[in-house]
Amino acid sequence: MSLPVALQLYSVRDDFAADPVGTLKKVKELGYCGVELAGFGPLGSAGLKTALDENGLKCISAHVSIDTITENPEKTFAEYKSVGCEYVAIPWLDMDRAPGGKDFEQIIPLIENAGKIAKEMGITLLYHNHDFEFRKVGDAYGLDILYEEVSADLLQTQMDTCWIKLVGIDPAEYLRKYAGRAPLVHIKDFTISGKVDGTPYELIGADAETKKEAMGGFQFKPVGSGCQDVPSILQAARDIGAKWVIVEYDQSPDHPPLETARISLEYLKTLNAS
């Protein structure tokens, strides 16, 4: 079974901000079937829907901050549903509200309420992980605690395989742990040459020298160009019933972002994702 491939538009955010219509056209020409949003960009929701339809791209999902979701969940979900989103993902929780944080217990009922409203409106709520959710809280990973606290019918997973791999866990094996609860999987590749200190996700925006010293040579790469065992991840995604895989990269140091998108998709096509 092949899996359709979408592009997280945050990966090409500068191109999208400067020329949203042209960027969507290019994404379609590269061969992507869909996109995941990180905001509506300069077009707004109505203009974006028109541009997506004109280019034959499906908007499958969006990253939306927990504060935006909980402030007015009905309005938020309605707006994202209007452009075609079937899924809305919480992109992260700050350290205080993340598992193990002092405000974690207070955020759980808010997520549960958002999940209920999303479900009523035909949207599936997801959580997108980074590396810091794999800090142990007692004997368990924080991310597992989140999924234990909120039931699967109200919160499903969006596994970011880069961060899972970076903390020393086999992404394919971890995906299988959440069979039936992982409709969207982020495929992200990287290289690393040394020991990582601290929390890599927090260091992405640091100056070059700080990153070099603290991140052990960590660098994002086009899918298929780094250390990820992408075939095993794709097979696991198929086995657990994932609906889409999504190419995402926070930075594109080797190529212009759209070129990284092209290289990534061309590689995935050789593995029967399309």
CSV table of N, CA and C in Angstrom, one decimal, residues 1 19 29 42 74 115 137 171 215 220-221 228 230 245 252 257 267:
chain,number,residue,atom,x,y,z
A,1,MET,N,0.8,-1.2,0.0
A,1,MET,CA,0.0,0.0,0.0
A,1,MET,C,0.9,1.2,0.0
A,19,ASP,N,5.1,34.5,-1.7
A,19,ASP,CA,4.3,34.2,-2.9
A,19,ASP,C,3.5,33.0,-2.6
A,29,GLU,N,3.4,21.0,-8.4
A,29,GLU,CA,4.3,20.5,-9.5
A,29,GLU,C,5.3,19.5,-9.1
A,42,PRO,N,-0.6,35.0,4.1
A,42,PRO,CA,-1.2,36.3,3.7
A,42,PRO,C,-2.5,36.2,3.0
A,74,GLU,N,-14.6,26.3,18.9
A,74,GLU,CA,-15.6,26.2,17.9
A,74,GLU,C,-15.2,27.0,16.7
A,115,GLY,N,-10.8,18.3,22.4
A,115,GLY,CA,-10.9,17.1,21.6
A,115,GLY,C,-12.4,16.7,21.4
A,137,VAL,N,9.2,10.9,33.4
A,137,VAL,CA,8.4,11.4,34.5
A,137,VAL,C,8.1,10.1,35.3
A,171,PRO,N,12.1,4.9,15.7
A,171,PRO,CA,10.8,5.5,15.4
A,171,PRO,C,9.8,4.5,14.9
A,215,MET,N,24.8,20.8,20.0
A,215,MET,CA,24.0,19.9,19.2
A,215,MET,C,24.7,18.8,18.5
A,220,PHE,N,19.5,19.3,9.9
A,220,PHE,CA,18.4,18.7,9.1
A,220,PHE,C,18.9,18.4,7.7
A,221,LYS,N,18.4,17.3,7.1
A,221,LYS,CA,18.7,16.9,5.7
A,221,LYS,C,17.4,16.6,5.0
A,228,GLN,N,18.1,8.5,9.2
A,228,GLN,CA,16.8,7.8,9.4
A,228,GLN,C,16.7,6.5,8.5
A,230,VAL,N,14.3,5.3,6.7
A,230,VAL,CA,13.0,5.7,6.2
A,230,VAL,C,12.2,4.5,5.8
A,245,VAL,N,1.8,10.5,5.2
A,245,VAL,CA,3.0,10.9,5.8
A,245,VAL,C,3.3,12.3,5.3
A,252,SER,N,16.6,24.3,6.3
A,252,SER,CA,17.1,23.7,5.1
A,252,SER,C,18.5,24.2,4.8
A,257,PRO,N,14.7,25.7,0.3
A,257,PRO,CA,13.6,24.9,0.9
A,257,PRO,C,12.8,24.1,-0.1
A,267,TYR,N,12.8,10.9,-3.3
A,267,TYR,CA,13.3,9.7,-2.5
A,267,TYR,C,12.1,8.8,-2.1
